[in-house]
mmCIF file of C-alpha atoms in Angstrom:
data_model
loop_
_atom_site.group_PDB
_atom_site.id
_atom_site.type_symbol
_atom_site.label_atom_id
_atom_site.label_comp_id
_atom_site.label_asym_id
_atom_site.label_seq_id
_atom_site.Cartn_x
_atom_site.Cartn_y
_atom_site.Cartn_z
ATOM 1 C CA UNK A 1 -21.496 -1.986 12.215
ATOM 2 C CA UNK A 2 -20.337 1.837 10.513
ATOM 3 C CA UNK A 3 -16.928 1.059 13.373
ATOM 4 C CA UNK A 4 -16.533 -2.036 11.865
ATOM 5 C CA UNK A 5 -16.344 -0.556 7.689
ATOM 6 C CA UNK A 6 -13.776 2.110 10.054
ATOM 7 C CA UNK A 7 -11.625 0.074 10.465
ATOM 8 C CA UNK A 8 -12.103 -2.932 7.549
ATOM 9 C CA UNK A 9 -11.171 -1.140 4.895
ATOM 10 C CA UNK A 10 -13.106 -3.152 2.421
ATOM 11 C CA UNK A 11 -9.867 -3.401 0.003
ATOM 12 C CA UNK A 12 -8.336 -5.634 1.649
ATOM 13 C CA UNK A 13 -11.243 -8.265 0.849
ATOM 14 C CA UNK A 14 -10.792 -8.152 -2.545
ATOM 15 C CA UNK A 15 -7.305 -7.931 -2.403
ATOM 16 C CA UNK A 16 -7.042 -11.677 -0.363
ATOM 17 C CA UNK A 17 -9.738 -12.503 -2.833
ATOM 18 C CA UNK A 18 -7.655 -11.042 -5.642
ATOM 19 C CA UNK A 19 -4.616 -12.985 -3.504
ATOM 20 C CA UNK A 20 -7.229 -16.545 -4.083
ATOM 21 C CA UNK A 21 -8.306 -17.121 -7.569
ATOM 22 C CA UNK A 22 -3.500 -15.864 -7.846
ATOM 23 C CA UNK A 23 -3.884 -19.365 -5.501
ATOM 24 C CA UNK A 24 -5.875 -21.567 -7.115
ATOM 25 C CA UNK A 25 -5.232 -19.906 -11.928
ATOM 26 C CA UNK A 26 -1.827 -18.379 -11.720
ATOM 27 C CA UNK A 27 -0.635 -17.398 -14.707
ATOM 28 C CA UNK A 28 1.018 -20.167 -16.751
ATOM 29 C CA UNK A 29 3.012 -20.744 -20.193
ATOM 30 C CA UNK A 30 1.861 -17.954 -22.323
ATOM 31 C CA UNK A 31 -0.427 -15.708 -19.611
ATOM 32 C CA UNK A 32 3.143 -15.145 -17.889
ATOM 33 C CA UNK A 33 4.517 -12.610 -20.950
ATOM 34 C CA UNK A 34 0.473 -11.821 -20.979
ATOM 35 C CA UNK A 35 0.053 -10.664 -16.958
ATOM 36 C CA UNK A 36 3.660 -8.934 -17.919
ATOM 37 C CA UNK A 37 2.517 -6.057 -20.040
ATOM 38 C CA UNK A 38 -0.854 -6.246 -18.801
ATOM 39 C CA UNK A 39 1.291 -5.417 -15.491
ATOM 40 C CA UNK A 40 4.175 -2.784 -17.164
ATOM 41 C CA UNK A 41 0.576 -0.485 -18.409
ATOM 42 C CA UNK A 42 -1.103 -1.072 -15.230
ATOM 43 C CA UNK A 43 2.312 0.876 -13.488
ATOM 44 C CA UNK A 44 2.303 3.610 -15.836
ATOM 45 C CA UNK A 45 -0.838 4.620 -15.457
ATOM 46 C CA UNK A 46 -0.923 4.204 -12.530
ATOM 47 C CA UNK A 47 1.543 6.826 -11.807
ATOM 48 C CA UNK A 48 0.050 8.901 -14.751
ATOM 49 C CA UNK A 49 -3.014 9.452 -12.749
ATOM 50 C CA UNK A 50 -0.912 9.914 -9.254
ATOM 51 C CA UNK A 51 0.948 12.302 -11.790
ATOM 52 C CA UNK A 52 -1.839 14.455 -12.778
ATOM 53 C CA UNK A 53 -4.013 13.880 -9.379
ATOM 54 C CA UNK A 54 -1.065 15.760 -7.657
ATOM 55 C CA UNK A 55 -1.309 18.931 -7.592
ATOM 56 C CA UNK A 56 2.056 21.743 -7.301
ATOM 57 C CA UNK A 57 0.144 24.179 -5.813
ATOM 58 C CA UNK A 58 -0.355 22.606 -2.484
ATOM 59 C CA UNK A 59 2.639 21.485 -2.129
ATOM 60 C CA UNK A 60 4.022 24.877 -2.381
ATOM 61 C CA UNK A 61 1.441 26.241 -0.441
ATOM 62 C CA UNK A 62 2.080 23.978 2.600
ATOM 63 C CA UNK A 63 5.718 24.273 2.741
ATOM 64 C CA UNK A 64 6.034 27.547 4.143
ATOM 65 C CA UNK A 65 5.153 25.035 7.633
ATOM 66 C CA UNK A 66 8.129 24.202 6.867
ATOM 67 C CA UNK A 67 8.432 23.369 9.753
ATOM 68 C CA UNK A 68 6.445 20.356 10.229
ATOM 69 C CA UNK A 69 7.055 19.728 6.689
ATOM 70 C CA UNK A 70 10.389 18.918 7.418
ATOM 71 C CA UNK A 71 9.710 15.716 11.164
ATOM 72 C CA UNK A 72 7.138 14.205 8.642
ATOM 73 C CA UNK A 73 9.949 14.473 6.280
ATOM 74 C CA UNK A 74 12.279 13.499 8.461
ATOM 75 C CA UNK A 75 9.907 10.936 9.566
ATOM 76 C CA UNK A 76 9.296 8.961 6.290
ATOM 77 C CA UNK A 77 12.879 9.124 5.152
ATOM 78 C CA UNK A 78 15.157 8.475 7.959
ATOM 79 C CA UNK A 79 13.174 7.325 11.405
ATOM 80 C CA UNK A 80 11.258 4.711 9.155
ATOM 81 C CA UNK A 81 14.938 2.950 7.364
ATOM 82 C CA UNK A 82 16.064 3.379 10.537
ATOM 83 C CA UNK A 83 13.681 1.923 12.586
ATOM 84 C CA UNK A 84 13.688 -0.546 9.360
ATOM 85 C CA UNK A 85 17.212 -1.322 9.623
ATOM 86 C CA UNK A 86 17.069 -2.226 13.912
ATOM 87 C CA UNK A 87 14.552 -4.501 13.813
ATOM 88 C CA UNK A 88 15.404 -6.544 10.585
ATOM 89 C CA UNK A 89 19.035 -6.987 12.843
ATOM 90 C CA UNK A 90 17.547 -7.504 15.551
ATOM 91 C CA UNK A 91 15.080 -10.054 13.910
ATOM 92 C CA UNK A 92 18.470 -11.917 12.686
ATOM 93 C CA UNK A 93 17.372 -15.019 10.469
ATOM 94 C CA UNK A 94 14.262 -15.196 11.909
ATOM 95 C CA UNK A 95 11.931 -14.623 8.668
ATOM 96 C CA UNK A 96 12.681 -15.775 5.537
ATOM 97 C CA UNK A 97 15.353 -13.541 3.273
ATOM 98 C CA UNK A 98 12.434 -11.761 1.143
ATOM 99 C CA UNK A 99 9.799 -10.818 3.863
ATOM 100 C CA UNK A 100 13.389 -8.936 5.718
ATOM 101 C CA UNK A 101 13.903 -7.641 2.474
ATOM 102 C CA UNK A 102 10.416 -6.649 2.227
ATOM 103 C CA UNK A 103 10.254 -5.007 5.403
ATOM 104 C CA UNK A 104 12.728 -2.629 4.866
ATOM 105 C CA UNK A 105 11.655 -1.776 1.524
ATOM 106 C CA UNK A 106 7.883 -0.819 4.022
ATOM 107 C CA UNK A 107 10.392 1.680 5.523
ATOM 108 C CA UNK A 108 11.761 3.222 3.002
ATOM 109 C CA UNK A 109 8.358 4.056 0.698
ATOM 110 C CA UNK A 110 6.587 7.620 0.605
ATOM 111 C CA UNK A 111 3.180 8.460 2.791
ATOM 112 C CA UNK A 112 0.357 7.288 1.972
ATOM 113 C CA UNK A 113 -2.431 10.128 0.383
ATOM 114 C CA UNK A 114 -6.107 9.843 0.816
ATOM 115 C CA UNK A 115 -5.881 7.716 4.893
ATOM 116 C CA UNK A 116 -3.683 10.742 5.645
ATOM 117 C CA UNK A 117 -5.553 13.396 5.262
ATOM 118 C CA UNK A 118 -9.005 11.892 5.818
ATOM 119 C CA UNK A 119 -7.575 10.364 9.622
ATOM 120 C CA UNK A 120 -6.479 13.710 9.875
ATOM 121 C CA UNK A 121 -9.432 15.168 8.464
ATOM 122 C CA UNK A 122 -11.698 12.965 11.437
ATOM 123 C CA UNK A 123 -9.296 13.888 14.615
ATOM 124 C CA UNK A 124 -9.445 18.362 13.710
ATOM 125 C CA UNK A 125 -6.055 18.089 12.499
ATOM 126 C CA UNK A 126 -4.592 20.757 9.966
ATOM 127 C CA UNK A 127 -5.444 19.314 7.106
ATOM 128 C CA UNK A 128 -4.642 22.205 4.651
ATOM 129 C CA UNK A 129 -0.567 21.274 6.284
ATOM 130 C CA UNK A 130 -1.556 17.569 5.450
ATOM 131 C CA UNK A 131 -2.353 17.515 2.325
ATOM 132 C CA UNK A 132 1.007 19.018 1.979
ATOM 133 C CA UNK A 133 2.414 16.737 4.027
ATOM 134 C CA UNK A 134 1.335 13.636 1.755
ATOM 135 C CA UNK A 135 1.725 15.045 -1.283
ATOM 136 C CA UNK A 136 5.208 16.382 -0.878
ATOM 137 C CA UNK A 137 6.204 12.786 0.167
ATOM 138 C CA UNK A 138 4.051 11.138 -2.849
ATOM 139 C CA UNK A 139 6.097 13.887 -5.085
ATOM 140 C CA UNK A 140 9.739 12.619 -3.724
ATOM 141 C CA UNK A 141 9.201 9.467 -2.781
ATOM 142 C CA UNK A 142 8.358 8.939 -6.382
ATOM 143 C CA UNK A 143 12.596 9.504 -6.963
ATOM 144 C CA UNK A 144 14.187 9.196 -3.342
ATOM 145 C CA UNK A 145 12.561 5.251 -2.416
ATOM 146 C CA UNK A 146 14.802 3.930 -4.859
ATOM 147 C CA UNK A 147 17.230 5.931 -4.564
ATOM 148 C CA UNK A 148 17.322 4.540 -1.012
ATOM 149 C CA UNK A 149 16.189 1.124 -1.847
ATOM 150 C CA UNK A 150 19.164 0.612 -3.772
ATOM 151 C CA UNK A 151 21.075 1.903 -0.659
ATOM 152 C CA UNK A 152 20.124 0.184 2.508
ATOM 153 C CA UNK A 153 19.195 -2.917 1.219
ATOM 154 C CA UNK A 154 21.033 -5.714 -0.600
ATOM 155 C CA UNK A 155 22.254 -5.537 -3.986
ATOM 156 C CA UNK A 156 21.099 -9.180 -4.030
ATOM 157 C CA UNK A 157 18.100 -7.827 -3.287
ATOM 158 C CA UNK A 158 17.935 -5.001 -4.962
ATOM 159 C CA UNK A 159 19.306 -5.627 -7.991
ATOM 160 C CA UNK A 160 21.546 -3.114 -7.636
ATOM 161 C CA UNK A 161 21.254 0.527 -9.109
ATOM 162 C CA UNK A 162 22.123 -0.507 -12.837
ATOM 163 C CA UNK A 163 21.701 1.052 -15.836
ATOM 164 C CA UNK A 164 18.998 -1.184 -16.776
ATOM 165 C CA UNK A 165 17.355 -0.523 -13.784
ATOM 166 C CA UNK A 166 17.929 3.881 -13.943
ATOM 167 C CA UNK A 167 16.141 3.664 -18.027
ATOM 168 C CA UNK A 168 12.430 0.712 -15.543
ATOM 169 C CA UNK A 169 12.469 3.316 -13.254
ATOM 170 C CA UNK A 170 12.044 6.153 -15.750
ATOM 171 C CA UNK A 171 9.769 4.732 -18.500
ATOM 172 C CA UNK A 172 7.524 2.531 -15.410
ATOM 173 C CA UNK A 173 7.323 5.656 -12.879
ATOM 174 C CA UNK A 174 9.327 9.191 -13.745
ATOM 175 C CA UNK A 175 8.278 9.942 -17.398
ATOM 176 C CA UNK A 176 4.339 8.505 -16.989
ATOM 177 C CA UNK A 177 4.035 10.578 -13.133
ATOM 178 C CA UNK A 178 5.362 13.645 -15.500
ATOM 179 C CA UNK A 179 3.433 12.610 -18.447
ATOM 180 C CA UNK A 180 0.099 13.352 -15.758
ATOM 181 C CA UNK A 181 1.708 16.368 -14.714
ATOM 182 C CA UNK A 182 2.016 17.988 -18.408
ATOM 183 C CA UNK A 183 -1.565 16.534 -19.021
ATOM 184 C CA UNK A 184 -2.993 18.004 -15.163
ATOM 185 C CA UNK A 185 -4.303 21.281 -16.530
ATOM 186 C CA UNK A 186 -5.843 19.716 -19.741
ATOM 187 C CA UNK A 187 -7.815 16.739 -17.638
ATOM 188 C CA UNK A 188 -7.537 17.707 -14.287
ATOM 189 C CA UNK A 189 -10.946 18.783 -13.408
ATOM 190 C CA UNK A 190 -12.096 15.807 -14.957
ATOM 191 C CA UNK A 191 -10.133 13.702 -12.994
ATOM 192 C CA UNK A 192 -11.878 15.118 -10.212
ATOM 193 C CA UNK A 193 -15.348 14.804 -11.622
ATOM 194 C CA UNK A 194 -15.152 11.487 -12.684
ATOM 195 C CA UNK A 195 -13.572 10.442 -8.942
ATOM 196 C CA UNK A 196 -15.105 6.744 -8.340
ATOM 197 C CA UNK A 197 -14.400 5.615 -12.338
ATOM 198 C CA UNK A 198 -10.983 6.647 -11.234
ATOM 199 C CA UNK A 199 -10.613 5.321 -8.195
ATOM 200 C CA UNK A 200 -11.917 2.020 -9.988
ATOM 201 C CA UNK A 201 -8.689 2.755 -12.072
ATOM 202 C CA UNK A 202 -6.458 3.256 -9.299
ATOM 203 C CA UNK A 203 -7.333 -0.325 -7.312
ATOM 204 C CA UNK A 204 -7.734 -2.434 -9.898
ATOM 205 C CA UNK A 205 -4.847 -1.903 -11.545
ATOM 206 C CA UNK A 206 -2.683 -2.664 -8.471
ATOM 207 C CA UNK A 207 -5.391 -5.052 -8.521
ATOM 208 C CA UNK A 208 -3.680 -6.808 -11.054
ATOM 209 C CA UNK A 209 0.262 -6.376 -10.304
ATOM 210 C CA UNK A 210 -1.130 -8.055 -6.845
ATOM 211 C CA UNK A 211 -2.323 -10.772 -9.003
ATOM 212 C CA UNK A 212 0.709 -10.903 -11.250
ATOM 213 C CA UNK A 213 3.051 -10.791 -7.728
ATOM 214 C CA UNK A 214 1.505 -13.555 -6.003
ATOM 215 C CA UNK A 215 1.027 -15.998 -9.310
ATOM 216 C CA UNK A 216 3.954 -15.435 -10.135
ATOM 217 C CA UNK A 217 4.849 -16.615 -6.611
ATOM 218 C CA UNK A 218 2.987 -19.679 -6.135
ATOM 219 C CA UNK A 219 4.619 -20.693 -9.586
ATOM 220 C CA UNK A 220 7.536 -20.649 -8.275
ATOM 221 C CA UNK A 221 6.738 -22.494 -4.886
ATOM 222 C CA UNK A 222 7.428 -19.254 -2.813
ATOM 223 C CA UNK A 223 4.274 -19.454 -0.468
ATOM 224 C CA UNK A 224 5.026 -23.538 0.536
ATOM 225 C CA UNK A 225 7.889 -21.741 2.479
ATOM 226 C CA UNK A 226 5.610 -19.522 4.610
ATOM 227 C CA UNK A 227 4.256 -20.822 7.771
ATOM 228 C CA UNK A 228 1.111 -19.672 9.307
ATOM 229 C CA UNK A 229 3.680 -18.509 12.710
ATOM 230 C CA UNK A 230 5.588 -16.394 10.030
ATOM 231 C CA UNK A 231 2.385 -14.211 9.385
ATOM 232 C CA UNK A 232 2.091 -13.228 12.837
ATOM 233 C CA UNK A 233 5.901 -12.264 12.995
ATOM 234 C CA UNK A 234 5.669 -10.462 10.120
ATOM 235 C CA UNK A 235 2.163 -8.385 12.008
ATOM 236 C CA UNK A 236 4.109 -8.293 15.031
ATOM 237 C CA UNK A 237 7.245 -6.206 13.549
ATOM 238 C CA UNK A 238 4.905 -4.026 11.793
ATOM 239 C CA UNK A 239 3.334 -2.750 14.328
ATOM 240 C CA UNK A 240 6.469 -2.454 16.927
ATOM 241 C CA UNK A 241 7.856 -0.801 13.751
ATOM 242 C CA UNK A 242 4.622 1.163 13.215
ATOM 243 C CA UNK A 243 4.275 2.118 17.475
ATOM 244 C CA UNK A 244 7.863 2.978 17.214
ATOM 245 C CA UNK A 245 7.075 6.050 14.668
ATOM 246 C CA UNK A 246 3.866 6.932 16.533
ATOM 247 C CA UNK A 247 5.225 7.070 20.371
ATOM 248 C CA UNK A 248 8.756 9.206 18.130
ATOM 249 C CA UNK A 249 6.962 11.704 16.465
ATOM 250 C CA UNK A 250 4.055 12.253 18.985
ATOM 251 C CA UNK A 251 6.908 13.215 21.735
ATOM 252 C CA UNK A 252 8.877 14.751 18.798
ATOM 253 C CA UNK A 253 5.705 17.390 18.058
ATOM 254 C CA UNK A 254 5.411 17.478 21.827
ATOM 255 C CA UNK A 255 8.483 18.254 22.687
ATOM 256 C CA UNK A 256 9.431 20.803 19.593
ATOM 257 C CA UNK A 257 6.249 22.853 20.826
ATOM 258 C CA UNK A 258 3.936 22.152 17.524
ATOM 259 C CA UNK A 259 0.178 22.846 18.641
ATOM 260 C CA UNK A 260 -2.520 19.992 19.252
ATOM 261 C CA UNK A 261 -3.901 20.185 15.213
ATOM 262 C CA UNK A 262 -0.357 20.516 13.879
ATOM 263 C CA UNK A 263 0.444 17.328 16.158
ATOM 264 C CA UNK A 264 -2.074 15.311 14.855
ATOM 265 C CA UNK A 265 -0.496 15.951 10.923
ATOM 266 C CA UNK A 266 2.517 15.228 12.145
ATOM 267 C CA UNK A 267 1.697 12.039 13.811
ATOM 268 C CA UNK A 268 -0.508 10.482 10.264
ATOM 269 C CA UNK A 269 1.776 11.644 8.341
ATOM 270 C CA UNK A 270 4.409 10.635 9.527
ATOM 271 C CA UNK A 271 3.622 7.205 10.208
ATOM 272 C CA UNK A 272 2.107 5.773 7.317
ATOM 273 C CA UNK A 273 3.326 4.296 4.418
ATOM 274 C CA UNK A 274 1.940 3.407 0.745
ATOM 275 C CA UNK A 275 0.307 0.410 -0.930
ATOM 276 C CA UNK A 276 -0.459 2.342 -3.324
ATOM 277 C CA UNK A 277 3.012 3.135 -4.873
ATOM 278 C CA UNK A 278 4.221 0.303 -2.799
ATOM 279 C CA UNK A 279 3.238 -2.535 -4.990
ATOM 280 C CA UNK A 280 3.501 -0.691 -8.224
ATOM 281 C CA UNK A 281 7.199 0.017 -7.538
ATOM 282 C CA UNK A 282 7.662 -3.474 -6.155
ATOM 283 C CA UNK A 283 7.559 -4.980 -9.588
ATOM 284 C CA UNK A 284 10.078 -3.216 -10.946
ATOM 285 C CA UNK A 285 12.564 -3.163 -8.687
ATOM 286 C CA UNK A 286 12.729 -6.402 -7.360
ATOM 287 C CA UNK A 287 11.876 -8.244 -10.500
ATOM 288 C CA UNK A 288 13.427 -12.324 -10.418
ATOM 289 C CA UNK A 289 13.107 -12.143 -6.798
ATOM 290 C CA UNK A 290 9.690 -13.054 -5.095
ATOM 291 C CA UNK A 291 8.069 -9.663 -4.870
ATOM 292 C CA UNK A 292 5.532 -11.879 -2.805
ATOM 293 C CA UNK A 293 6.899 -11.576 -0.295
ATOM 294 C CA UNK A 294 8.731 -8.826 -0.509
ATOM 295 C CA UNK A 295 5.227 -6.961 -0.280
ATOM 296 C CA UNK A 296 3.231 -8.907 2.365
ATOM 297 C CA UNK A 297 5.526 -7.055 5.360
ATOM 298 C CA UNK A 298 3.398 -3.259 3.235
ATOM 299 C CA UNK A 299 0.142 -5.419 2.870
ATOM 300 C CA UNK A 300 0.347 -5.608 6.100
ATOM 301 C CA UNK A 301 1.096 -3.108 7.558
ATOM 302 C CA UNK A 302 -1.714 -1.373 5.500
ATOM 303 C CA UNK A 303 -3.992 -2.767 7.211
ATOM 304 C CA UNK A 304 -2.132 -2.575 11.037
ATOM 305 C CA UNK A 305 -2.119 1.325 9.899
ATOM 306 C CA UNK A 306 -5.482 1.539 9.381
ATOM 307 C CA UNK A 307 -7.317 0.571 12.481
ATOM 308 C CA UNK A 308 -4.118 1.779 14.776
ATOM 309 C CA UNK A 309 -5.317 5.279 13.249
ATOM 310 C CA UNK A 310 -8.511 4.912 13.324
ATOM 311 C CA UNK A 311 -8.530 4.410 16.817
ATOM 312 C CA UNK A 312 -5.874 7.267 16.913
ATOM 313 C CA UNK A 313 -8.446 9.444 15.401
ATOM 314 C CA UNK A 314 -11.593 9.146 17.426
ATOM 315 C CA UNK A 315 -9.206 9.135 20.010
ATOM 316 C CA UNK A 316 -7.693 13.009 19.339
ATOM 317 C CA UNK A 317 -12.136 14.141 17.710
ATOM 318 C CA UNK A 318 -13.056 13.400 21.063
ATOM 319 C CA UNK A 319 -10.704 16.151 22.475
ATOM 320 C CA UNK A 320 -12.511 18.870 24.183
ATOM 321 C CA UNK A 321 -13.012 22.460 21.250
ATOM 322 C CA UNK A 322 -10.221 24.428 21.821
#
C-alpha cells in the first residue's frame, strides 16, 4: 500500500476531480470575470511564495560544484527543448496543434524542487547539490522559460514576445517573486514552521488555475476535438521524452566521470519538469488560447515522472553501501 502511495500522487486525484468539476460546472458569464481575477491573484501568490521559500544561499553554496550544475542546467534548458523540437517535428499532424505547443512548452519549463530533492534523498544521492540545482533551475526559469517560449514556439501560439507580454510576466511572475525574496528574512521562518498551510495555499492556487483553464476549454468546446486515443498518444510521447532525457543524463554523467551520488542528482534534477510553475505560466503566456490542451502534456508528464523516478530511486537505493 505504501508503494502505491509513492507511485500514485494523491494530488493527481485532486487535479482529476477539479477537471471533472470544470466539465460539469464550467464558469459562465460573470463567473468568468471572477475566475480571471482569482487566477491572477493566485498566480501572484504562488510566485510570491516561491520567492519567499527559495534560499539564495542554497544556490550559492552549490554553485561551487559547477560541472554538475552545468550539466543539469543543460539538460533542463538545452537538451529538453532540442528533444521537444525533434519529437514535435517527427509527429507532424499526429496531435492537435495546441497539444504540440504543449509538448514544446513542457520542454522549456524549469525542474521541480520538492520531488527532485525527495527522490535524490531516497536514492542516497548528493542532496545538497540537488537542492542547489532545483533552486537554481526555478530561479532562472522564472525569466528563461518565457524567453524560450517566445523563441521556440510559433508566434501565433505564444502570442509573441510583445511589450504587453513582458508587462504581464513582470507583474504576475517576476514582481511577486522578487517581493517574496525581499520578504524572506521576515517571513521565511514562519513559512518553515507552517509548511502544511503553505502547501495548502500552494496547491489550492494551482487547482484554481486548473479549474479556470479547463472550464474555459469546456465552454469553447475544445475537448470535443480530443479522443481517448489522443490521450494515449500524448502519454507515449511524454514517456519517450522522459526516457530520452534519463538515458542521456545517465550516460553523460558516467562519461564525464561523476560518482554515483552525483549521477543520481543529475538524473533526477535534470529529468523533471515543474507543473507547479508550468500551469500558472501557461495561463499568462497563452492567454486567449486553449490553455487546457496546452497544459495536458505537462499534467500527464507530471505523473509519468513520478512513476518512473520512484522506480529508479528504489533501484539506486538498493545498491550496496560504499
